[in-house]
């Protein structure tokens, strides 16, 4: 047997083993390995992701017919419970949710313990309000044990503006006594260059999450590329549809893997009466209603004195409207009184 043949068989064996890890229950339900591979190639790496996907999306995958899509969805929904549950069950599940510390005690208190897993948290504000600094700090604190306010998982970081700086992660790691090299190795970083690429990266993110334990996904910024890739009112509908699909995939990943999703958002000037909706501020977040409805918790960041910033809860299903101060320090986000 030739070396090339042996390598081909080993590669096929590896692919089959990797596929079995994802599609074991689907294979037992009568879905062919070829169809399971088509699903995985499309970014559907778990039975939950298949069950959550609309039929027309599955039918749009090359080689998956309408009839086959019906069968795949039916089998997936037999495995994944998607019916009604009592409120007591949901309450018990939410009581076990992990919160990831922001590095600031005051900010964590405002957020009810930190950034909530299993949902999308949006940070919006002008430049220099601390959005990227919070993201850098969270990329480290998510790796801490739960007893220290962490998520005991890795971080996925999608950067659309080129603001990612590993040196900031090292400073935060030193603060918490973590090994800097290990912290950097636990952050999977990708630079997005256009809106389509930004969407494609979520397919890769899903594959990574199915292979290893991640607790946080960061997109900084979620909307920057949409402002340049789609111009004018003529492309507004296409932009909002594309953005809505991206945000829906983020929410699916949060549900599927139980990770915290943190997205930053830019703002635009609004000198008219619409500014009254945002506390009288002449700046409002871009993305419209699509962005507003997709985000579970929306946090407005404002500049304070010196290195102090103000975080205000603009929208949340369970947190009251309130605000807290935090500071941007050499070792990441902290409380204002920590400054020396």
mmCIF file of C-alpha atoms in Angstrom:
data_model
loop_
_atom_site.group_PDB
_atom_site.id
_atom_site.type_symbol
_atom_site.label_atom_id
_atom_site.label_comp_id
_atom_site.label_asym_id
_atom_site.label_seq_id
_atom_site.Cartn_x
_atom_site.Cartn_y
_atom_site.Cartn_z
ATOM 1 C CA UNK A 1 0.000 0.000 0.000
ATOM 2 C CA UNK A 2 1.402 3.412 -0.979
ATOM 3 C CA UNK A 3 2.070 6.222 1.496
ATOM 4 C CA UNK A 4 -0.460 8.416 -0.309
ATOM 5 C CA UNK A 5 -3.150 5.751 0.073
ATOM 6 C CA UNK A 6 -2.373 5.312 3.779
ATOM 7 C CA UNK A 7 -2.551 9.082 4.333
ATOM 8 C CA UNK A 8 -5.864 9.247 2.464
ATOM 9 C CA UNK A 9 -7.332 6.439 4.595
ATOM 10 C CA UNK A 10 -6.075 8.049 7.800
ATOM 11 C CA UNK A 11 -7.579 11.368 6.745
ATOM 12 C CA UNK A 12 -10.899 9.683 5.933
ATOM 13 C CA UNK A 13 -10.817 7.863 9.274
ATOM 14 C CA UNK A 14 -10.211 11.167 11.080
ATOM 15 C CA UNK A 15 -13.090 12.814 9.220
ATOM 16 C CA UNK A 16 -15.380 9.900 10.096
ATOM 17 C CA UNK A 17 -14.416 10.074 13.780
ATOM 18 C CA UNK A 18 -14.946 13.835 13.821
ATOM 19 C CA UNK A 19 -18.296 13.377 12.073
ATOM 20 C CA UNK A 20 -19.397 10.715 14.559
ATOM 21 C CA UNK A 21 -18.778 13.154 17.403
ATOM 22 C CA UNK A 22 -21.301 15.522 15.837
ATOM 23 C CA UNK A 23 -23.758 13.245 14.112
ATOM 24 C CA UNK A 24 -23.888 10.075 16.203
ATOM 25 C CA UNK A 25 -27.567 10.541 17.130
ATOM 26 C CA UNK A 26 -28.396 11.651 13.572
ATOM 27 C CA UNK A 27 -26.736 8.580 12.072
ATOM 28 C CA UNK A 28 -28.709 6.371 14.457
ATOM 29 C CA UNK A 29 -31.867 8.142 13.284
ATOM 30 C CA UNK A 30 -31.159 7.104 9.699
ATOM 31 C CA UNK A 31 -29.486 10.248 8.339
ATOM 32 C CA UNK A 32 -26.634 9.267 6.005
ATOM 33 C CA UNK A 33 -22.990 10.207 6.757
ATOM 34 C CA UNK A 34 -22.877 12.170 3.496
ATOM 35 C CA UNK A 35 -25.816 14.334 4.573
ATOM 36 C CA UNK A 36 -24.322 14.822 8.029
ATOM 37 C CA UNK A 37 -21.101 16.039 6.423
ATOM 38 C CA UNK A 38 -23.052 18.481 4.257
ATOM 39 C CA UNK A 39 -24.686 19.876 7.386
ATOM 40 C CA UNK A 40 -21.319 20.227 9.145
ATOM 41 C CA UNK A 41 -19.795 21.941 6.116
ATOM 42 C CA UNK A 42 -22.640 24.468 6.302
ATOM 43 C CA UNK A 43 -21.838 25.335 9.912
ATOM 44 C CA UNK A 44 -24.325 23.002 11.617
ATOM 45 C CA UNK A 45 -22.138 20.997 13.987
ATOM 46 C CA UNK A 46 -24.649 19.883 16.625
ATOM 47 C CA UNK A 47 -28.093 18.329 16.639
ATOM 48 C CA UNK A 48 -29.393 21.495 18.338
ATOM 49 C CA UNK A 49 -28.190 23.678 15.477
ATOM 50 C CA UNK A 50 -30.000 21.447 12.988
ATOM 51 C CA UNK A 51 -33.210 21.504 15.029
ATOM 52 C CA UNK A 52 -33.093 25.317 15.306
ATOM 53 C CA UNK A 53 -32.553 25.869 11.568
ATOM 54 C CA UNK A 54 -35.517 26.733 9.290
ATOM 55 C CA UNK A 55 -36.405 24.262 6.554
ATOM 56 C CA UNK A 56 -35.653 26.680 3.716
ATOM 57 C CA UNK A 57 -32.086 27.085 4.986
ATOM 58 C CA UNK A 58 -31.527 23.330 5.049
ATOM 59 C CA UNK A 59 -33.119 22.965 1.619
ATOM 60 C CA UNK A 60 -30.707 25.607 0.362
ATOM 61 C CA UNK A 61 -27.726 23.368 1.144
ATOM 62 C CA UNK A 62 -26.431 21.709 -1.996
ATOM 63 C CA UNK A 63 -27.557 18.085 -2.079
ATOM 64 C CA UNK A 64 -30.377 18.505 0.482
ATOM 65 C CA UNK A 65 -33.852 18.315 -1.097
ATOM 66 C CA UNK A 66 -37.082 19.566 0.480
ATOM 67 C CA UNK A 67 -38.093 16.012 1.334
ATOM 68 C CA UNK A 68 -34.722 15.271 2.873
ATOM 69 C CA UNK A 69 -34.817 18.554 4.834
ATOM 70 C CA UNK A 70 -38.203 17.553 6.304
ATOM 71 C CA UNK A 71 -36.783 14.225 7.450
ATOM 72 C CA UNK A 72 -33.630 15.774 8.945
ATOM 73 C CA UNK A 73 -35.615 18.370 10.896
ATOM 74 C CA UNK A 74 -38.115 15.775 12.113
ATOM 75 C CA UNK A 75 -35.370 13.494 13.423
ATOM 76 C CA UNK A 76 -33.453 16.368 15.020
ATOM 77 C CA UNK A 77 -36.545 17.648 16.811
ATOM 78 C CA UNK A 78 -37.171 14.174 18.213
ATOM 79 C CA UNK A 79 -33.769 14.383 19.908
ATOM 80 C CA UNK A 80 -33.878 18.036 21.012
ATOM 81 C CA UNK A 81 -36.830 19.015 23.239
ATOM 82 C CA UNK A 82 -38.442 22.094 21.671
ATOM 83 C CA UNK A 83 -41.877 22.101 23.317
ATOM 84 C CA UNK A 84 -43.283 23.862 26.358
ATOM 85 C CA UNK A 85 -41.659 23.769 29.802
ATOM 86 C CA UNK A 86 -42.988 25.007 33.107
ATOM 87 C CA UNK A 87 -41.755 28.366 34.386
ATOM 88 C CA UNK A 88 -40.228 26.604 37.400
ATOM 89 C CA UNK A 89 -37.972 24.588 35.088
ATOM 90 C CA UNK A 90 -36.852 27.755 33.290
ATOM 91 C CA UNK A 91 -36.264 29.473 36.637
ATOM 92 C CA UNK A 92 -34.090 26.566 37.800
ATOM 93 C CA UNK A 93 -32.113 26.665 34.545
ATOM 94 C CA UNK A 94 -31.553 30.434 34.797
ATOM 95 C CA UNK A 95 -30.427 30.150 38.406
ATOM 96 C CA UNK A 96 -27.493 28.081 37.163
ATOM 97 C CA UNK A 97 -26.386 30.625 34.538
ATOM 98 C CA UNK A 98 -22.764 31.707 34.740
ATOM 99 C CA UNK A 99 -21.851 35.408 34.786
ATOM 100 C CA UNK A 100 -18.440 36.606 33.601
ATOM 101 C CA UNK A 101 -16.830 39.406 35.579
ATOM 102 C CA UNK A 102 -15.988 42.650 33.816
ATOM 103 C CA UNK A 103 -13.131 43.377 36.223
ATOM 104 C CA UNK A 104 -15.097 46.167 37.919
ATOM 105 C CA UNK A 105 -17.091 45.425 41.076
ATOM 106 C CA UNK A 106 -19.433 48.349 40.460
ATOM 107 C CA UNK A 107 -20.074 47.289 36.877
ATOM 108 C CA UNK A 108 -20.650 43.668 37.893
ATOM 109 C CA UNK A 109 -23.167 44.806 40.513
ATOM 110 C CA UNK A 110 -24.996 46.871 37.896
ATOM 111 C CA UNK A 111 -25.201 43.812 35.618
ATOM 112 C CA UNK A 112 -26.377 41.451 38.333
ATOM 113 C CA UNK A 113 -23.062 39.603 38.601
ATOM 114 C CA UNK A 114 -21.390 40.302 35.267
ATOM 115 C CA UNK A 115 -21.938 39.475 31.598
ATOM 116 C CA UNK A 116 -24.652 36.836 31.306
ATOM 117 C CA UNK A 117 -23.980 33.663 29.349
ATOM 118 C CA UNK A 118 -26.503 32.338 26.864
ATOM 119 C CA UNK A 119 -27.470 35.796 25.589
ATOM 120 C CA UNK A 120 -26.238 38.802 23.603
ATOM 121 C CA UNK A 121 -24.911 41.875 25.411
ATOM 122 C CA UNK A 122 -24.454 45.015 23.318
ATOM 123 C CA UNK A 123 -22.059 47.830 24.223
ATOM 124 C CA UNK A 124 -22.649 51.081 22.358
ATOM 125 C CA UNK A 125 -21.091 54.504 22.694
ATOM 126 C CA UNK A 126 -18.760 57.020 21.099
ATOM 127 C CA UNK A 127 -15.063 56.391 20.573
ATOM 128 C CA UNK A 128 -12.944 56.318 23.745
ATOM 129 C CA UNK A 129 -15.831 55.188 25.950
ATOM 130 C CA UNK A 130 -14.201 51.836 26.809
ATOM 131 C CA UNK A 131 -15.973 49.372 24.494
ATOM 132 C CA UNK A 132 -12.832 47.639 23.218
ATOM 133 C CA UNK A 133 -11.182 47.825 26.652
ATOM 134 C CA UNK A 134 -14.083 45.926 28.208
ATOM 135 C CA UNK A 135 -13.800 43.333 25.423
ATOM 136 C CA UNK A 136 -10.068 42.855 26.072
ATOM 137 C CA UNK A 137 -10.666 42.391 29.793
ATOM 138 C CA UNK A 138 -13.507 39.905 29.217
ATOM 139 C CA UNK A 139 -11.288 37.877 26.855
ATOM 140 C CA UNK A 140 -9.151 37.089 29.902
ATOM 141 C CA UNK A 141 -11.704 36.936 32.724
ATOM 142 C CA UNK A 142 -13.799 34.391 30.802
ATOM 143 C CA UNK A 143 -10.911 31.959 31.300
ATOM 144 C CA UNK A 144 -11.015 32.251 35.104
ATOM 145 C CA UNK A 145 -12.673 29.553 37.225
ATOM 146 C CA UNK A 146 -16.303 30.187 38.099
ATOM 147 C CA UNK A 147 -15.309 30.776 41.729
ATOM 148 C CA UNK A 148 -13.416 33.883 40.563
ATOM 149 C CA UNK A 149 -16.190 35.141 38.287
ATOM 150 C CA UNK A 150 -15.014 33.424 35.125
ATOM 151 C CA UNK A 151 -16.532 31.037 32.636
ATOM 152 C CA UNK A 152 -13.777 28.388 32.590
ATOM 153 C CA UNK A 153 -13.614 28.534 28.809
ATOM 154 C CA UNK A 154 -11.786 29.982 25.853
ATOM 155 C CA UNK A 155 -12.621 33.149 23.937
ATOM 156 C CA UNK A 156 -13.438 33.767 20.268
ATOM 157 C CA UNK A 157 -12.628 37.309 19.154
ATOM 158 C CA UNK A 158 -13.854 38.722 15.824
ATOM 159 C CA UNK A 159 -12.231 42.087 15.112
ATOM 160 C CA UNK A 160 -13.635 44.325 12.372
ATOM 161 C CA UNK A 161 -11.764 47.539 13.162
ATOM 162 C CA UNK A 162 -8.204 46.344 13.793
ATOM 163 C CA UNK A 163 -8.215 47.381 17.465
ATOM 164 C CA UNK A 164 -7.236 44.023 18.995
ATOM 165 C CA UNK A 165 -4.004 44.259 21.037
ATOM 166 C CA UNK A 166 -2.632 41.081 22.701
ATOM 167 C CA UNK A 167 -0.469 43.196 25.020
ATOM 168 C CA UNK A 168 -3.655 44.305 26.795
ATOM 169 C CA UNK A 169 -4.528 40.656 27.440
ATOM 170 C CA UNK A 170 -1.107 40.097 28.988
ATOM 171 C CA UNK A 171 -1.634 43.029 31.365
ATOM 172 C CA UNK A 172 -5.006 41.661 32.494
ATOM 173 C CA UNK A 173 -3.561 38.145 32.832
ATOM 174 C CA UNK A 174 -0.820 39.470 35.110
ATOM 175 C CA UNK A 175 -3.458 41.134 37.285
ATOM 176 C CA UNK A 176 -5.190 37.782 37.870
ATOM 177 C CA UNK A 177 -1.985 35.756 38.206
ATOM 178 C CA UNK A 178 -2.552 33.820 34.979
ATOM 179 C CA UNK A 179 0.117 32.560 32.589
ATOM 180 C CA UNK A 180 0.267 35.078 29.760
ATOM 181 C CA UNK A 181 1.194 32.603 27.041
ATOM 182 C CA UNK A 182 -1.622 30.254 28.028
ATOM 183 C CA UNK A 183 -4.110 33.115 28.053
ATOM 184 C CA UNK A 184 -3.125 34.140 24.518
ATOM 185 C CA UNK A 185 -3.351 30.541 23.303
ATOM 186 C CA UNK A 186 -6.904 30.364 24.657
ATOM 187 C CA UNK A 187 -8.072 33.288 22.513
ATOM 188 C CA UNK A 188 -9.015 32.431 18.925
ATOM 189 C CA UNK A 189 -8.704 35.675 16.947
ATOM 190 C CA UNK A 190 -9.932 36.522 13.453
ATOM 191 C CA UNK A 191 -9.986 39.796 11.525
ATOM 192 C CA UNK A 192 -13.129 40.336 9.437
ATOM 193 C CA UNK A 193 -12.639 42.319 6.222
ATOM 194 C CA UNK A 194 -16.208 42.642 4.936
ATOM 195 C CA UNK A 195 -19.765 41.856 6.014
ATOM 196 C CA UNK A 196 -19.854 38.534 4.126
ATOM 197 C CA UNK A 197 -16.553 37.455 5.680
ATOM 198 C CA UNK A 198 -17.868 38.447 9.103
ATOM 199 C CA UNK A 199 -20.800 36.085 8.565
ATOM 200 C CA UNK A 200 -18.565 33.272 7.281
ATOM 201 C CA UNK A 201 -16.425 33.472 10.411
ATOM 202 C CA UNK A 202 -19.402 32.319 12.476
ATOM 203 C CA UNK A 203 -19.356 29.022 10.546
ATOM 204 C CA UNK A 204 -15.742 28.525 11.632
ATOM 205 C CA UNK A 205 -16.644 29.650 15.156
ATOM 206 C CA UNK A 206 -19.328 26.973 15.369
ATOM 207 C CA UNK A 207 -16.810 24.317 14.328
ATOM 208 C CA UNK A 208 -14.315 25.470 16.976
ATOM 209 C CA UNK A 209 -16.968 25.485 19.695
ATOM 210 C CA UNK A 210 -17.982 21.943 18.849
ATOM 211 C CA UNK A 211 -14.382 20.814 19.403
ATOM 212 C CA UNK A 212 -13.424 22.708 22.570
ATOM 213 C CA UNK A 213 -14.947 24.532 25.516
ATOM 214 C CA UNK A 214 -15.569 28.236 24.816
ATOM 215 C CA UNK A 215 -17.376 30.596 27.163
ATOM 216 C CA UNK A 216 -17.293 33.907 25.268
ATOM 217 C CA UNK A 217 -17.675 35.239 21.727
ATOM 218 C CA UNK A 218 -16.758 38.884 21.068
ATOM 219 C CA UNK A 219 -17.541 40.880 17.921
ATOM 220 C CA UNK A 220 -15.843 44.292 17.964
ATOM 221 C CA UNK A 221 -17.536 46.005 16.212
ATOM 222 C CA UNK A 222 -20.676 44.283 14.997
ATOM 223 C CA UNK A 223 -21.812 47.065 12.665
ATOM 224 C CA UNK A 224 -18.662 48.821 11.411
ATOM 225 C CA UNK A 225 -18.404 46.877 8.148
ATOM 226 C CA UNK A 226 -22.098 47.300 7.379
ATOM 227 C CA UNK A 227 -21.646 51.077 7.325
ATOM 228 C CA UNK A 228 -19.115 50.782 4.506
ATOM 229 C CA UNK A 229 -20.393 47.738 2.593
ATOM 230 C CA UNK A 230 -23.959 49.043 2.248
ATOM 231 C CA UNK A 231 -24.538 52.625 1.137
ATOM 232 C CA UNK A 232 -27.641 54.794 1.049
ATOM 233 C CA UNK A 233 -31.305 54.056 1.491
ATOM 234 C CA UNK A 234 -31.319 51.921 -1.646
ATOM 235 C CA UNK A 235 -29.324 49.227 0.150
ATOM 236 C CA UNK A 236 -30.926 49.689 3.568
ATOM 237 C CA UNK A 237 -33.209 46.665 3.214
ATOM 238 C CA UNK A 238 -30.336 44.425 2.097
ATOM 239 C CA UNK A 239 -28.155 45.699 4.938
ATOM 240 C CA UNK A 240 -30.770 45.070 7.607
ATOM 241 C CA UNK A 241 -31.521 41.618 6.231
ATOM 242 C CA UNK A 242 -27.830 40.699 6.235
ATOM 243 C CA UNK A 243 -27.348 42.119 9.736
ATOM 244 C CA UNK A 244 -30.437 40.299 10.991
ATOM 245 C CA UNK A 245 -29.104 36.981 9.703
ATOM 246 C CA UNK A 246 -25.751 37.613 11.405
ATOM 247 C CA UNK A 247 -27.392 38.465 14.733
ATOM 248 C CA UNK A 248 -29.701 35.453 14.504
ATOM 249 C CA UNK A 249 -26.668 33.201 14.076
ATOM 250 C CA UNK A 250 -25.055 34.807 17.128
ATOM 251 C CA UNK A 251 -28.171 34.111 19.183
ATOM 252 C CA UNK A 252 -28.240 30.524 17.931
ATOM 253 C CA UNK A 253 -24.632 30.028 19.045
ATOM 254 C CA UNK A 254 -25.449 31.504 22.460
ATOM 255 C CA UNK A 255 -28.382 29.078 22.842
ATOM 256 C CA UNK A 256 -26.549 26.101 21.383
ATOM 257 C CA UNK A 257 -23.276 26.336 23.315
ATOM 258 C CA UNK A 258 -24.316 28.415 26.340
ATOM 259 C CA UNK A 259 -21.688 31.055 25.653
ATOM 260 C CA UNK A 260 -21.821 34.750 26.406
ATOM 261 C CA UNK A 261 -21.924 36.915 23.273
ATOM 262 C CA UNK A 262 -20.641 40.485 23.537
ATOM 263 C CA UNK A 263 -20.965 42.838 20.569
ATOM 264 C CA UNK A 264 -19.939 46.471 20.333
ATOM 265 C CA UNK A 265 -21.882 48.979 18.297
ATOM 266 C CA UNK A 266 -21.100 52.374 16.862
ATOM 267 C CA UNK A 267 -23.287 55.448 17.229
ATOM 268 C CA UNK A 268 -24.467 58.211 14.948
ATOM 269 C CA UNK A 269 -25.502 61.801 15.554
ATOM 270 C CA UNK A 270 -29.217 62.377 16.026
ATOM 271 C CA UNK A 271 -29.869 66.086 16.617
ATOM 272 C CA UNK A 272 -33.636 65.685 16.118
ATOM 273 C CA UNK A 273 -36.373 64.669 18.514
ATOM 274 C CA UNK A 274 -35.496 60.970 18.222
ATOM 275 C CA UNK A 275 -32.561 61.631 20.544
ATOM 276 C CA UNK A 276 -34.997 61.946 23.441
ATOM 277 C CA UNK A 277 -35.406 58.152 23.352
ATOM 278 C CA UNK A 278 -31.786 57.792 24.431
ATOM 279 C CA UNK A 279 -31.864 59.927 27.533
ATOM 280 C CA UNK A 280 -31.518 63.226 25.704
ATOM 281 C CA UNK A 281 -28.199 62.193 24.200
ATOM 282 C CA UNK A 282 -27.575 63.388 20.642
ATOM 283 C CA UNK A 283 -25.948 60.029 19.822
ATOM 284 C CA UNK A 284 -27.904 56.859 19.158
ATOM 285 C CA UNK A 285 -26.761 53.311 18.243
ATOM 286 C CA UNK A 286 -26.869 52.287 14.609
ATOM 287 C CA UNK A 287 -28.506 49.105 13.359
ATOM 288 C CA UNK A 288 -32.100 50.182 13.932
ATOM 289 C CA UNK A 289 -34.787 47.879 15.293
ATOM 290 C CA UNK A 290 -32.984 44.770 14.010
ATOM 291 C CA UNK A 291 -30.118 45.457 16.414
ATOM 292 C CA UNK A 292 -32.393 46.571 19.234
ATOM 293 C CA UNK A 293 -34.510 43.408 19.200
ATOM 294 C CA UNK A 294 -31.585 40.996 18.814
ATOM 295 C CA UNK A 295 -29.633 42.264 21.832
ATOM 296 C CA UNK A 296 -30.787 40.886 25.171
ATOM 297 C CA UNK A 297 -29.040 43.581 27.206
ATOM 298 C CA UNK A 298 -28.016 46.978 25.789
ATOM 299 C CA UNK A 299 -25.421 49.038 27.636
ATOM 300 C CA UNK A 300 -24.716 52.664 26.813
ATOM 301 C CA UNK A 301 -21.177 53.836 27.579
ATOM 302 C CA UNK A 302 -20.314 57.493 28.135
ATOM 303 C CA UNK A 303 -17.140 59.393 28.877
ATOM 304 C CA UNK A 304 -16.427 60.599 32.398
ATOM 305 C CA UNK A 305 -13.609 62.545 33.975
ATOM 306 C CA UNK A 306 -10.042 61.418 33.208
ATOM 307 C CA UNK A 307 -10.030 57.606 32.852
ATOM 308 C CA UNK A 308 -13.503 57.198 34.345
ATOM 309 C CA UNK A 309 -16.404 55.990 32.204
ATOM 310 C CA UNK A 310 -20.139 55.642 32.857
ATOM 311 C CA UNK A 311 -22.170 52.556 31.932
ATOM 312 C CA UNK A 312 -25.946 52.896 31.742
ATOM 313 C CA UNK A 313 -28.394 50.052 31.283
ATOM 314 C CA UNK A 314 -30.458 51.194 28.339
ATOM 315 C CA UNK A 315 -32.492 48.027 27.802
ATOM 316 C CA UNK A 316 -32.755 44.723 29.657
ATOM 317 C CA UNK A 317 -35.518 42.172 30.307
ATOM 318 C CA UNK A 318 -34.652 41.903 34.004
ATOM 319 C CA UNK A 319 -32.296 44.735 35.056
ATOM 320 C CA UNK A 320 -33.651 48.163 36.046
ATOM 321 C CA UNK A 321 -32.435 51.287 34.292
ATOM 322 C CA UNK A 322 -29.450 52.451 36.284
ATOM 323 C CA UNK A 323 -25.815 53.395 35.820
ATOM 324 C CA UNK A 324 -22.395 52.799 37.362
ATOM 325 C CA UNK A 325 -18.884 54.138 36.972
ATOM 326 C CA UNK A 326 -15.818 52.148 35.974
ATOM 327 C CA UNK A 327 -12.246 53.030 35.086
ATOM 328 C CA UNK A 328 -9.843 52.076 32.302
ATOM 329 C CA UNK A 329 -6.652 51.083 34.113
ATOM 330 C CA UNK A 330 -3.269 49.720 33.083
ATOM 331 C CA UNK A 331 -4.404 46.209 34.047
ATOM 332 C CA UNK A 332 -7.801 46.411 32.343
ATOM 333 C CA UNK A 333 -11.236 47.480 33.520
ATOM 334 C CA UNK A 334 -11.610 48.227 37.229
ATOM 335 C CA UNK A 335 -13.289 50.506 39.741
ATOM 336 C CA UNK A 336 -12.389 54.218 39.802
ATOM 337 C CA UNK A 337 -10.973 54.004 43.331
ATOM 338 C CA UNK A 338 -8.434 51.397 42.197
ATOM 339 C CA UNK A 339 -6.405 54.079 40.432
ATOM 340 C CA UNK A 340 -3.178 54.945 42.225
#
